[in-house]
PDB file of C-alpha atoms and ligand atoms in Angstrom:
ATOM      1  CA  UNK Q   1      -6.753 275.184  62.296  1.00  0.00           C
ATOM      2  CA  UNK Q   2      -3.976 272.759  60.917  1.00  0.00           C
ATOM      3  CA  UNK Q   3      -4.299 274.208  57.666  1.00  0.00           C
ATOM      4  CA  UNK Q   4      -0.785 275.457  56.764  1.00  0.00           C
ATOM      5  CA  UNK Q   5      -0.302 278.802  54.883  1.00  0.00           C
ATOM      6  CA  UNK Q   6       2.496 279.382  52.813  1.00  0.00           C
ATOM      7  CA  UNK Q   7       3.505 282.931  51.943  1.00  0.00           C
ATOM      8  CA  UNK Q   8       7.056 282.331  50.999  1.00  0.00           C
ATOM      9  CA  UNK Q   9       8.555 283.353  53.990  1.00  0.00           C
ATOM     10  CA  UNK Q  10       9.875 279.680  54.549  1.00  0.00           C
ATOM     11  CA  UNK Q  11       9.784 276.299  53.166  1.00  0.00           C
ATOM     12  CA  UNK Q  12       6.991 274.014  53.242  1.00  0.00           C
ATOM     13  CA  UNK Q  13       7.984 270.074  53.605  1.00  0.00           C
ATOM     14  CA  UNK Q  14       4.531 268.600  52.511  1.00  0.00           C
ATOM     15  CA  UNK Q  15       6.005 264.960  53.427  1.00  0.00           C
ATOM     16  CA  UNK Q  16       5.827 265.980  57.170  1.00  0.00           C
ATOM     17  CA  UNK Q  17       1.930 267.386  56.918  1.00  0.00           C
ATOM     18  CA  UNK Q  18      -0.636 264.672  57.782  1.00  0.00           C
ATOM     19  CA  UNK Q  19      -3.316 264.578  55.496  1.00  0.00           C
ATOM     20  CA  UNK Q  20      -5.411 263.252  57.549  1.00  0.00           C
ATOM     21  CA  UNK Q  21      -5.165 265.579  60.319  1.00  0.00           C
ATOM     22  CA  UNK Q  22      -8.339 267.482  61.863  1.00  0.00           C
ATOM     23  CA  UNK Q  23      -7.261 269.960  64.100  1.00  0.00           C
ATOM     24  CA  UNK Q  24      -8.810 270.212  67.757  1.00  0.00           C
ATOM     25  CA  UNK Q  25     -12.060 268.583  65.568  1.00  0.00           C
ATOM     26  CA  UNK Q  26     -13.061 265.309  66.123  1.00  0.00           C
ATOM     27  CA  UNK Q  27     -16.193 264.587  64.617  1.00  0.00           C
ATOM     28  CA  UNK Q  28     -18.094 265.874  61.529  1.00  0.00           C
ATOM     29  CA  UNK Q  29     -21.093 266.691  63.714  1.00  0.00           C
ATOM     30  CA  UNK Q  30     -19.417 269.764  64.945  1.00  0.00           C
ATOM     31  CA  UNK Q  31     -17.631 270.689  62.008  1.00  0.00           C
ATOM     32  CA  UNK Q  32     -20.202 270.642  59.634  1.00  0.00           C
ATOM     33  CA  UNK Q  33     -22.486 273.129  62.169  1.00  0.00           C
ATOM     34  CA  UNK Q  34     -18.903 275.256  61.749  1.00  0.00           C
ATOM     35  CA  UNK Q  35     -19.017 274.939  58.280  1.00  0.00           C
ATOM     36  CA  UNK Q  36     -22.716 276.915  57.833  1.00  0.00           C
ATOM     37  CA  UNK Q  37     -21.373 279.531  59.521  1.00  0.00           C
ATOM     38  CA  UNK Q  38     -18.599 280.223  57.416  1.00  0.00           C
ATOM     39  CA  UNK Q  39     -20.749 279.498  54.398  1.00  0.00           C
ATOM     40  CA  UNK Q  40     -23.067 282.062  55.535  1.00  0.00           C
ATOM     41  CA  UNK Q  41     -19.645 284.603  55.985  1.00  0.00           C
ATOM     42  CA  UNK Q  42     -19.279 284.067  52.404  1.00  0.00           C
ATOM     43  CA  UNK Q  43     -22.716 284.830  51.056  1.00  0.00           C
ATOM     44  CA  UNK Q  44     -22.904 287.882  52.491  1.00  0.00           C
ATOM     45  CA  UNK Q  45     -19.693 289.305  51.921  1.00  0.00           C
ATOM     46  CA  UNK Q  46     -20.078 288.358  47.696  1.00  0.00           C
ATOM     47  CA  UNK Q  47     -22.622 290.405  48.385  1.00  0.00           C
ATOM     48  CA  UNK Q  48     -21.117 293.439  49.273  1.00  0.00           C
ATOM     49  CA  UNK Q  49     -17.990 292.507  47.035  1.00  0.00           C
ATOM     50  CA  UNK Q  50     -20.204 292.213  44.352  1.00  0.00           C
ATOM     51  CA  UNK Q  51     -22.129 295.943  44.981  1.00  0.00           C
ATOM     52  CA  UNK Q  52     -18.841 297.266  45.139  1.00  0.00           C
ATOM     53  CA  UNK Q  53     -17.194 296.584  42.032  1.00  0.00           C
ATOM     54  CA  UNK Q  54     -13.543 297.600  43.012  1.00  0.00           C
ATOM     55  CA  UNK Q  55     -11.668 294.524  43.860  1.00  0.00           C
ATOM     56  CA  UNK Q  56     -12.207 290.726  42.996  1.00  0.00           C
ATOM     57  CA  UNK Q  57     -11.401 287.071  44.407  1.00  0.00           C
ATOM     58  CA  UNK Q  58      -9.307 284.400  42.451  1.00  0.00           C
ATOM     59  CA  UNK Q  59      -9.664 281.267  43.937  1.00  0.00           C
ATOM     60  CA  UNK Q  60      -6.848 277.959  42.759  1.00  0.00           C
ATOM     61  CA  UNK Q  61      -7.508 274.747  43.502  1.00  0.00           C
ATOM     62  CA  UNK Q  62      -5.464 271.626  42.654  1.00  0.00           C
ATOM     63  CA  UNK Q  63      -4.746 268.513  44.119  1.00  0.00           C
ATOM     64  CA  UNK Q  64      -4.137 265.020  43.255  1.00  0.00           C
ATOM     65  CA  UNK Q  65      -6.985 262.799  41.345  1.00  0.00           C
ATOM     66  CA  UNK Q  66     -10.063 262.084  43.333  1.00  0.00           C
ATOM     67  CA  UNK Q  67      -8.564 265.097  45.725  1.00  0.00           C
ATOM     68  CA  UNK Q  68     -11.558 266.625  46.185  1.00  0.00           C
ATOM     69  CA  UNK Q  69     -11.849 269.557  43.947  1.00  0.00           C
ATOM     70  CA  UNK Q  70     -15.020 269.359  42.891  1.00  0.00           C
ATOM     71  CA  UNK Q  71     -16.985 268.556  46.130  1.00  0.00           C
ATOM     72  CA  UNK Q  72     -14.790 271.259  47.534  1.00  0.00           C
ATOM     73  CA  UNK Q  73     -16.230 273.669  44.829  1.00  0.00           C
ATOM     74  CA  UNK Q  74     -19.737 272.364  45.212  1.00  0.00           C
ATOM     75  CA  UNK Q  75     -19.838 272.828  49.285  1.00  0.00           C
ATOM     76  CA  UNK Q  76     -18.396 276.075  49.866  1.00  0.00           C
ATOM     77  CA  UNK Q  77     -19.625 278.239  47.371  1.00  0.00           C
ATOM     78  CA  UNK Q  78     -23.364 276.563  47.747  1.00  0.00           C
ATOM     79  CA  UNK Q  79     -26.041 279.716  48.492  1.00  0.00           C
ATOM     80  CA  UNK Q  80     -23.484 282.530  46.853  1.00  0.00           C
ATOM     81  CA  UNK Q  81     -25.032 284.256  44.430  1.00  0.00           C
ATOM     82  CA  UNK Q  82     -24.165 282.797  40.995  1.00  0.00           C
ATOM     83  CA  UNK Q  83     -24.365 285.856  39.142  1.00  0.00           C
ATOM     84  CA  UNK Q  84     -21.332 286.793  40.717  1.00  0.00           C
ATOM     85  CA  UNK Q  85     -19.608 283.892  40.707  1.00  0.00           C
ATOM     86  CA  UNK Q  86     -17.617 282.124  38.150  1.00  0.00           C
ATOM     87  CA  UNK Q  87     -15.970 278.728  37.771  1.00  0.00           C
ATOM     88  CA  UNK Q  88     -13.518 277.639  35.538  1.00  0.00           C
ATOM     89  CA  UNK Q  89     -12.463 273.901  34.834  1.00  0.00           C
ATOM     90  CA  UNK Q  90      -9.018 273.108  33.226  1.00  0.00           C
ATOM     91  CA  UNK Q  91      -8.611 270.542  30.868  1.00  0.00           C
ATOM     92  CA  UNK Q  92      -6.315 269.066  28.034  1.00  0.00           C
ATOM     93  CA  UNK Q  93      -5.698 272.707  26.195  1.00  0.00           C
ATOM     94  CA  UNK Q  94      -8.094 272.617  22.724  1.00  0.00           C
ATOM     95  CA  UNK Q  95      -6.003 273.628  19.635  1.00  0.00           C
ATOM     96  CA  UNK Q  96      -6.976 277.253  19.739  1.00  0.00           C
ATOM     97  CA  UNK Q  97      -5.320 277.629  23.260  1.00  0.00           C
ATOM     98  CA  UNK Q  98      -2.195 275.507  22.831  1.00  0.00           C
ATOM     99  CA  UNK Q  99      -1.582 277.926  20.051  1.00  0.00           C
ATOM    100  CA  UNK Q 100      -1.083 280.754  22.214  1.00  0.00           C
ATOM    101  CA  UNK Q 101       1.642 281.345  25.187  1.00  0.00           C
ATOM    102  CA  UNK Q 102       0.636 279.033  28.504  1.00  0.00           C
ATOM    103  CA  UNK Q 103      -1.269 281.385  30.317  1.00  0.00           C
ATOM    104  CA  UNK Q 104      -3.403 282.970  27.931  1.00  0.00           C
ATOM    105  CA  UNK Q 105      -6.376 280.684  28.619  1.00  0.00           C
ATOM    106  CA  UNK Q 106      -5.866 281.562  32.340  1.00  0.00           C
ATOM    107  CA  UNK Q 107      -5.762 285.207  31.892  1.00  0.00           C
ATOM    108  CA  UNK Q 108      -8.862 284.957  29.544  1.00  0.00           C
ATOM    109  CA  UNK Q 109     -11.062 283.730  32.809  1.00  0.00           C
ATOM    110  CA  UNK Q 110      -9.183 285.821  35.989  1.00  0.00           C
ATOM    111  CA  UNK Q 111     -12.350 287.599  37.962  1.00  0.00           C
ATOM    112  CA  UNK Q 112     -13.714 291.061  36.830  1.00  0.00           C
ATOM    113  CA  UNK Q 113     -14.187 293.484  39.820  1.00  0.00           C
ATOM    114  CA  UNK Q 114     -16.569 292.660  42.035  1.00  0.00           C
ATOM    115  CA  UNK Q 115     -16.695 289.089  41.239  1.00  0.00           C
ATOM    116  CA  UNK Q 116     -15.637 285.734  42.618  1.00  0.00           C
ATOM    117  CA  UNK Q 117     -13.208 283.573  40.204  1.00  0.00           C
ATOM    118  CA  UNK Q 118     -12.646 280.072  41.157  1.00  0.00           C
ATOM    119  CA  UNK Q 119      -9.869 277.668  38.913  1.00  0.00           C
ATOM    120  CA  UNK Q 120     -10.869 273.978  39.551  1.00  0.00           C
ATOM    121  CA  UNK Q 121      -7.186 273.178  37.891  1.00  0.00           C
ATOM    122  CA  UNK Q 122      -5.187 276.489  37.006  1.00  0.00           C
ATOM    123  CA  UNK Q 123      -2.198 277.659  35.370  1.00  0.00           C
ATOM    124  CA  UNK Q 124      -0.255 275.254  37.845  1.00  0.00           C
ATOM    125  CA  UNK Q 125      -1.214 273.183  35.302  1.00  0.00           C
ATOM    126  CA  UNK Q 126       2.148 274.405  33.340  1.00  0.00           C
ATOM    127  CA  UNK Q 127       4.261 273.249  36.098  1.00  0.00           C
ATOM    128  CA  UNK Q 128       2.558 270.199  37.328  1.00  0.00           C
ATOM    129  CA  UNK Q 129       1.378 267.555  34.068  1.00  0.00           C
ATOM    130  CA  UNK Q 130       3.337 269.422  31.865  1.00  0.00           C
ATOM    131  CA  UNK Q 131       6.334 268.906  33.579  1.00  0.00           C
ATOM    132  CA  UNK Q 132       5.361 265.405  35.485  1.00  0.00           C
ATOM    133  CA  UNK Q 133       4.377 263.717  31.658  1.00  0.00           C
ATOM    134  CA  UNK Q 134       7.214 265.998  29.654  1.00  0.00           C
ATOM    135  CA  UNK Q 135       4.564 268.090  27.860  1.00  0.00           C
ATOM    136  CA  UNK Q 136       7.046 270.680  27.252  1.00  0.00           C
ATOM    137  CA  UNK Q 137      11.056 270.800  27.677  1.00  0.00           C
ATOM    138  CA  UNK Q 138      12.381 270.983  31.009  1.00  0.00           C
ATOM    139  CA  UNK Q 139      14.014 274.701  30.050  1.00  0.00           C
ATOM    140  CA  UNK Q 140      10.069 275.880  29.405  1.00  0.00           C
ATOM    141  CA  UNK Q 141       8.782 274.929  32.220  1.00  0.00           C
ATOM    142  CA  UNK Q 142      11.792 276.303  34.760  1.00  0.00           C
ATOM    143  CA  UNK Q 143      11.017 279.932  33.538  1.00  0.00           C
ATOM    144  CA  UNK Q 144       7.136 279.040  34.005  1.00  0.00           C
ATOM    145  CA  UNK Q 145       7.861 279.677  37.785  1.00  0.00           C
ATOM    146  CA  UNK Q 146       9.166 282.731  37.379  1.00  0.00           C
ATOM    147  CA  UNK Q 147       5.939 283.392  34.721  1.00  0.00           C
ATOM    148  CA  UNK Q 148       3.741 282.341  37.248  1.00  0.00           C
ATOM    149  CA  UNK Q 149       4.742 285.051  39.932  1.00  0.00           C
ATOM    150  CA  UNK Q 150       4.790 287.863  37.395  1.00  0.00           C
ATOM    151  CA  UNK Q 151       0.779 286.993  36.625  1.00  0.00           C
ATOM    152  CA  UNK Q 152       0.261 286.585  39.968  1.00  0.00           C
ATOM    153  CA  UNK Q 153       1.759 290.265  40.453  1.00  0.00           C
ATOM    154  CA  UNK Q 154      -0.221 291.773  37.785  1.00  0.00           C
ATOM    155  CA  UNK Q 155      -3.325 290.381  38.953  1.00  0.00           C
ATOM    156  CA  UNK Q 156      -2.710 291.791  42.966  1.00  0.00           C
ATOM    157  CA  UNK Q 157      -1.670 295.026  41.375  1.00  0.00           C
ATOM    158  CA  UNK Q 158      -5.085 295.173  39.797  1.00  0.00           C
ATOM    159  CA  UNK Q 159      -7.043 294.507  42.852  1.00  0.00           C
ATOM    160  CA  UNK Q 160      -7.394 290.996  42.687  1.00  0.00           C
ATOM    161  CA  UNK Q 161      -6.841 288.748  45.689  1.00  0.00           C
ATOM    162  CA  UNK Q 162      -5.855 285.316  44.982  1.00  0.00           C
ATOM    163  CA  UNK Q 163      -6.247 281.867  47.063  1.00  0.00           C
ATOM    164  CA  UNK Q 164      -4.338 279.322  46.330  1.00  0.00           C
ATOM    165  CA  UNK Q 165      -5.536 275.694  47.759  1.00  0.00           C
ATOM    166  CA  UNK Q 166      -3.633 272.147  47.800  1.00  0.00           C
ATOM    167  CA  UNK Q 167      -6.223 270.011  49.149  1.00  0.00           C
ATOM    168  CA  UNK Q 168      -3.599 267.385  50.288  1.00  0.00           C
ATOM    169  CA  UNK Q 169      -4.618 263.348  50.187  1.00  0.00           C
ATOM    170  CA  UNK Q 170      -2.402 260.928  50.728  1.00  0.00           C
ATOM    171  CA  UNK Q 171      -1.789 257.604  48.786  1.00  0.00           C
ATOM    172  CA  UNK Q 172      -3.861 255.149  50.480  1.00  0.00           C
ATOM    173  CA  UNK Q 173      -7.202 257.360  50.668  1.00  0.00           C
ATOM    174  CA  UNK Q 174      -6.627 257.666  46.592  1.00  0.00           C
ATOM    175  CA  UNK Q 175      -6.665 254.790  46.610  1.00  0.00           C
ATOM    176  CA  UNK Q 176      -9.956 253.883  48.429  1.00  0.00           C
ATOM    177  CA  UNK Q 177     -11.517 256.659  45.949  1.00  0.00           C
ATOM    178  CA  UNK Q 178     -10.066 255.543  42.936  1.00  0.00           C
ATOM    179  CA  UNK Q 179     -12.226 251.969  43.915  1.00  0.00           C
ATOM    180  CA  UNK Q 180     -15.359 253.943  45.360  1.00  0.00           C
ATOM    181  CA  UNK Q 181     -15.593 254.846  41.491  1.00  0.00           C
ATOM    182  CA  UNK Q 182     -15.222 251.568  40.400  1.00  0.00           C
ATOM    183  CA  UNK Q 183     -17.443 249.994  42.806  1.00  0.00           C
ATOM    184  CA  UNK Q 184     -20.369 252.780  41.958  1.00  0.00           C
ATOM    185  CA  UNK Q 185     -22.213 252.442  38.893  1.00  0.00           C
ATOM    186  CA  UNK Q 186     -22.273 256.291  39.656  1.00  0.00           C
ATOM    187  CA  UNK Q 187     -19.397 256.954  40.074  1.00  0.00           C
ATOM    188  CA  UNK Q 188     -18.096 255.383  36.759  1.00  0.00           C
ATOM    189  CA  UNK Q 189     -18.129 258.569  34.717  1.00  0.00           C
ATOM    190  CA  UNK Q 190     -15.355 259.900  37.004  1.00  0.00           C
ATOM    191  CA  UNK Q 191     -13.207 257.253  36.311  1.00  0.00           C
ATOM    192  CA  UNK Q 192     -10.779 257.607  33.978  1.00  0.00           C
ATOM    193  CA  UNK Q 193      -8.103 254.909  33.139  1.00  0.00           C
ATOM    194  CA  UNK Q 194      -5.344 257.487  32.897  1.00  0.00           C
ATOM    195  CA  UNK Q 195      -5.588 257.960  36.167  1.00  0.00           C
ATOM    196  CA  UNK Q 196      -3.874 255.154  37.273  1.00  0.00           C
ATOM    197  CA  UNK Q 197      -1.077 256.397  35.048  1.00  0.00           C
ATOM    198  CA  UNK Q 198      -0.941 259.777  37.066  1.00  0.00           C
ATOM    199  CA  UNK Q 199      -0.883 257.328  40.350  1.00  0.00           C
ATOM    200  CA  UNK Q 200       2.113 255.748  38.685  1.00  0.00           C
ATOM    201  CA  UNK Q 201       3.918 258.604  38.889  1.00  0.00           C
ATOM    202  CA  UNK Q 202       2.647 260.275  42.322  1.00  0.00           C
ATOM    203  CA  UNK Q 203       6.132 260.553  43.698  1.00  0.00           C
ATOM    204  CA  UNK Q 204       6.777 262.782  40.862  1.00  0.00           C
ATOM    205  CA  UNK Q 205       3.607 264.887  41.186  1.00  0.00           C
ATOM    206  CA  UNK Q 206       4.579 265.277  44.761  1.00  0.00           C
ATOM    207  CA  UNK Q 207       8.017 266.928  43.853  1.00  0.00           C
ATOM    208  CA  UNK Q 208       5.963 268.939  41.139  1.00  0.00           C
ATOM    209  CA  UNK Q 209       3.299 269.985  43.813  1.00  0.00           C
ATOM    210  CA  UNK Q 210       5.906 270.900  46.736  1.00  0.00           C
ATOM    211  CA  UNK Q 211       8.243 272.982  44.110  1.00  0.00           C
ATOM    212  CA  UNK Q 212       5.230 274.916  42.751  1.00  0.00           C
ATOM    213  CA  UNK Q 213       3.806 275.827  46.008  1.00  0.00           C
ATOM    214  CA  UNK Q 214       7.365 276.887  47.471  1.00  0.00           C
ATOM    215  CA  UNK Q 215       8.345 278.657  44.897  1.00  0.00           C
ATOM    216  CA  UNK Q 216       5.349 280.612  43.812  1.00  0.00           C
ATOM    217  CA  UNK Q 217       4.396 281.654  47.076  1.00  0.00           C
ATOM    218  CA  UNK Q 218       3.971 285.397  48.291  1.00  0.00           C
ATOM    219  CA  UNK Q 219       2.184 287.370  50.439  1.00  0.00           C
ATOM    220  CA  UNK Q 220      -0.332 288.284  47.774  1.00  0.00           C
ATOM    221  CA  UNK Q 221      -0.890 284.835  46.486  1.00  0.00           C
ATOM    222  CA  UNK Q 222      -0.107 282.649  49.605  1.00  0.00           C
ATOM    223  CA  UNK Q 223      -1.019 278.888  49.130  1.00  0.00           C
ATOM    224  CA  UNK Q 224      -2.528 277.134  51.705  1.00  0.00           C
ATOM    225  CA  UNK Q 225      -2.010 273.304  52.627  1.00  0.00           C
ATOM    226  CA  UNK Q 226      -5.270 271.719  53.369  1.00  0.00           C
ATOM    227  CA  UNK Q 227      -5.646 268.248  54.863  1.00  0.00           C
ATOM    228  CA  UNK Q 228      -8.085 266.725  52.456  1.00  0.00           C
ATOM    229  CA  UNK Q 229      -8.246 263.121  53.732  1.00  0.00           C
ATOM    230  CA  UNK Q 230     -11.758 264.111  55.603  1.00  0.00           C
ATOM    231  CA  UNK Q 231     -14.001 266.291  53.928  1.00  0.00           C
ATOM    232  CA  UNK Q 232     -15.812 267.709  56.231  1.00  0.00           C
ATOM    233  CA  UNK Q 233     -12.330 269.371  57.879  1.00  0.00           C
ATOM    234  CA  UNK Q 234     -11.370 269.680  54.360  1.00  0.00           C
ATOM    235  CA  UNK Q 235     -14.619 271.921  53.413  1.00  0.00           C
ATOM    236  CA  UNK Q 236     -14.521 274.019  56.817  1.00  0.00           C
ATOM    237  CA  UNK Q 237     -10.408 275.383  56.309  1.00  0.00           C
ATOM    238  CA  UNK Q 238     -11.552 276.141  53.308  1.00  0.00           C
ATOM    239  CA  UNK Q 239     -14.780 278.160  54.237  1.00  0.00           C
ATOM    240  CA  UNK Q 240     -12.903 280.030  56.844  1.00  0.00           C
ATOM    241  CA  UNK Q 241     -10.080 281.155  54.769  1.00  0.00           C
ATOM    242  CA  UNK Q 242     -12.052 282.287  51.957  1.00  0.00           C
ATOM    243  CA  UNK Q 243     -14.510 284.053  54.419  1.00  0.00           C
ATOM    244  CA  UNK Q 244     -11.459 285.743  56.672  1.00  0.00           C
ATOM    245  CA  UNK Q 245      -9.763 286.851  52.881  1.00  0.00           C
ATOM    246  CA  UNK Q 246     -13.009 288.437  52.339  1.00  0.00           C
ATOM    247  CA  UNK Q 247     -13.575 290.126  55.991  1.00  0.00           C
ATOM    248  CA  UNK Q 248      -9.775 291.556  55.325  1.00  0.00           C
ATOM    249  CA  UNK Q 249     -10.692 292.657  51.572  1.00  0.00           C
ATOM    250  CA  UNK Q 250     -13.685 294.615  53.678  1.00  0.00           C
ATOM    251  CA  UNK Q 251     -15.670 295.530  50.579  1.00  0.00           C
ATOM    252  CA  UNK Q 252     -18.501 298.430  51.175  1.00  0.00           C
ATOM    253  CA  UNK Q 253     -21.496 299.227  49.309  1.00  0.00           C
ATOM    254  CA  UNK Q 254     -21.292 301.832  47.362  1.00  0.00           C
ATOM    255  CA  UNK Q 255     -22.587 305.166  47.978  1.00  0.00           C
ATOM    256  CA  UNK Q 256     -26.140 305.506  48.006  1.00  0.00           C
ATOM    257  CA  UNK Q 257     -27.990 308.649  45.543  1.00  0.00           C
ATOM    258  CA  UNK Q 258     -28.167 311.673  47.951  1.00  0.00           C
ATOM    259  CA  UNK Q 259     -31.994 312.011  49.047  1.00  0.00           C
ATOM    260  CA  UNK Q 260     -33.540 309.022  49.268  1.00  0.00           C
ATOM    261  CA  UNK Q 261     -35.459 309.802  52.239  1.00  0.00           C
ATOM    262  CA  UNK Q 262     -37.105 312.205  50.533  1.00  0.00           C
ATOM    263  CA  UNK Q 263     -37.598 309.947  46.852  1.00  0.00           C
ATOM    264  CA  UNK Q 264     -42.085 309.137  46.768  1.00  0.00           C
ATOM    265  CA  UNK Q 265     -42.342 306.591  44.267  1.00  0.00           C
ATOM    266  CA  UNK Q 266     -45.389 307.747  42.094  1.00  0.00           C
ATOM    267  CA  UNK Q 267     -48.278 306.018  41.618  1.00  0.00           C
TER     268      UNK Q 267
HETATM  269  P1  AMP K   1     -10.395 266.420  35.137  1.00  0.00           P
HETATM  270  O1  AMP K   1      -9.964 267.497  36.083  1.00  0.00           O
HETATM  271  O2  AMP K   1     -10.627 265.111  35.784  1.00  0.00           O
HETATM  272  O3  AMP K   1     -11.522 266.865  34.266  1.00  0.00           O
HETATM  273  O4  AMP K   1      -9.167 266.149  34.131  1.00  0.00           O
HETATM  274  C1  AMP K   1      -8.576 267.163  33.402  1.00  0.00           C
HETATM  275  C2  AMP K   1      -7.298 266.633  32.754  1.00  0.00           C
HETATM  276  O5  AMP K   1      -6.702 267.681  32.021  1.00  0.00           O
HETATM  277  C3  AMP K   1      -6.287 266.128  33.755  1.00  0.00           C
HETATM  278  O6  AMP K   1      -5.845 264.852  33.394  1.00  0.00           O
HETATM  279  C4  AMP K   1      -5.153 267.147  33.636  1.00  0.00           C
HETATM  280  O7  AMP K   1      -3.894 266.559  33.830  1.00  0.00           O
HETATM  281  C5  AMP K   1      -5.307 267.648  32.223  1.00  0.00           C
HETATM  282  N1  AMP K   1      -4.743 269.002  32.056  1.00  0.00           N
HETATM  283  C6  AMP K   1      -5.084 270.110  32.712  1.00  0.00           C
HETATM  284  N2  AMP K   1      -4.326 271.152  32.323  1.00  0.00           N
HETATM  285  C7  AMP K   1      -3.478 270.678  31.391  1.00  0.00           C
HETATM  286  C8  AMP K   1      -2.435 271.261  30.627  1.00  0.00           C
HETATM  287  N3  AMP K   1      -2.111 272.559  30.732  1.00  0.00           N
HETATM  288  N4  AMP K   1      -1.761 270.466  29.764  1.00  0.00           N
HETATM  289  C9  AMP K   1      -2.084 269.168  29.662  1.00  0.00           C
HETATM  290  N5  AMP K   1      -3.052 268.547  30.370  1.00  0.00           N
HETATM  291  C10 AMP K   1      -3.747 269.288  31.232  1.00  0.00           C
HETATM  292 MG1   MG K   2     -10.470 263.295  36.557  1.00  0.00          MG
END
């Protein structure tokens, strides 16, 4: 799998990882029978995750405009049970939460026990626009870093496991995305002009992207690399990694009521 996983034991150099790369995959036939399989690995292990109610999955994802955040979403957590799932899209911060400190809104949505949390945009948000488009002074969002891997902390010492996923595209296939929404009628609502300002300045985001996943990566919050440029790799790395965190986290039903063998349900 050519998806790379940074932990923080060394530097990542995201200029040398192809986004177009597919592994030992060459078609999408193959992959996407691949891809059921690990789907299927994920539905059954919310399952137990959910029954047990001791330990819960936060799952990041951020990339680039027309990255593939949303179709990532919509693939690989299609057939889990949505009662114990939860997604949570980041926007421009209302007034209410750009009153508060950065990561309030964040903490506000983090997974209970025995549920799944996925961020389509996160509090990397703090570190990548804001300090891309100057939202805040450059001394705010140096210590954010720092902020970041304290959360991160609390959260694994509370029994949370987090995933953290760049889905990495490169220029060109932005821009053939970028015009797919243009070209379909469809496809207009995702188009938003200001996106050609953030492709202005993708040089920058890449600097922003790179220094949050080097330095806010740990064992407990690793981020992984994904090559995004095909989505049906894209969605399989994806599948598997959430589906082997989940194997590892090895949640159990809970104890059954002692008896139940001997339990005749009355008439
Ligand atoms: P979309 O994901 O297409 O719905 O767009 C959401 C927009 O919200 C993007 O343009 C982000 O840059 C912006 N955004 C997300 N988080 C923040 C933040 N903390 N501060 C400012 N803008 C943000
Ligand atoms: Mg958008």
């Amino acid at each position: 799998m050519s998806i790379v996983r940074v932990d923080g034991s060394r530097k990542v150099n995201l200029e040398r990882l192809d986004p177009g790369d597919t592994g030992d995959l060459r078609d999408k036939k193959e992959a996407t029978i691949l891809f059921k399989i690990e789907r299927e690995r994920i539905v059954r292990l919310q399952e137990r995750l959910y029954a047990e109610r001791s330990q819960s999955l936060l799952v990041v994802f951020q990339a680039a405009d027309t990255g593939g955040k949303d179709g990532t979403i919509r693939n690989v957590f299609k057939g889990v049970n949505p009662q114990g799932c939860r997604v949570w899209s980041f926007g421009v911060p209302s007034e209410e939460e750009a009153a508060h400190d950065a990561l309030w809104r964040y903490h506000a949505h983090t997974p209970a026990v025995g549920m799944i949390g996925v961020f389509n945009r996160s509090h990397y948000e703090e570190v990548l626009v804001v300090r891309v488009k100057e939202l805040a002074p450059k001394a705010v969002w140096k210590r954010r870093y720092d902020e970041l891997n304290d959360f991160e902390r609390l959260l694994a010492n509370n029994g949370t496991r987090i995933l953290k996923f760049f889905l990495n595209i490169s220029s060109d296939e932005q821009k053939e995305r970028l015009q797919e929404r243009l070209d379909d009628p469809e496809k207009h609502w995702k188009f938003a002009t200001g996106d050609l300002e953030d492709r202005a300045l993708w040089d920058d985001y890449r600097k922003a992207f790179a220094d949050a996943i080097n330095r806010c990566a740990t064992p407990q919050a690793p981020w992984f690399v994904v090559p995004a440029n095909r989505k049906w790799y894209r969605n399989l790395v994806v599948a598997r990694t959430i589906a082997d965190a989940l194997a590892e986290m090895n949640p159990q039903y809970p104890p059954e009521e002692a008896n139940l063998g001997n339990i005749v349900i009355p008439n």
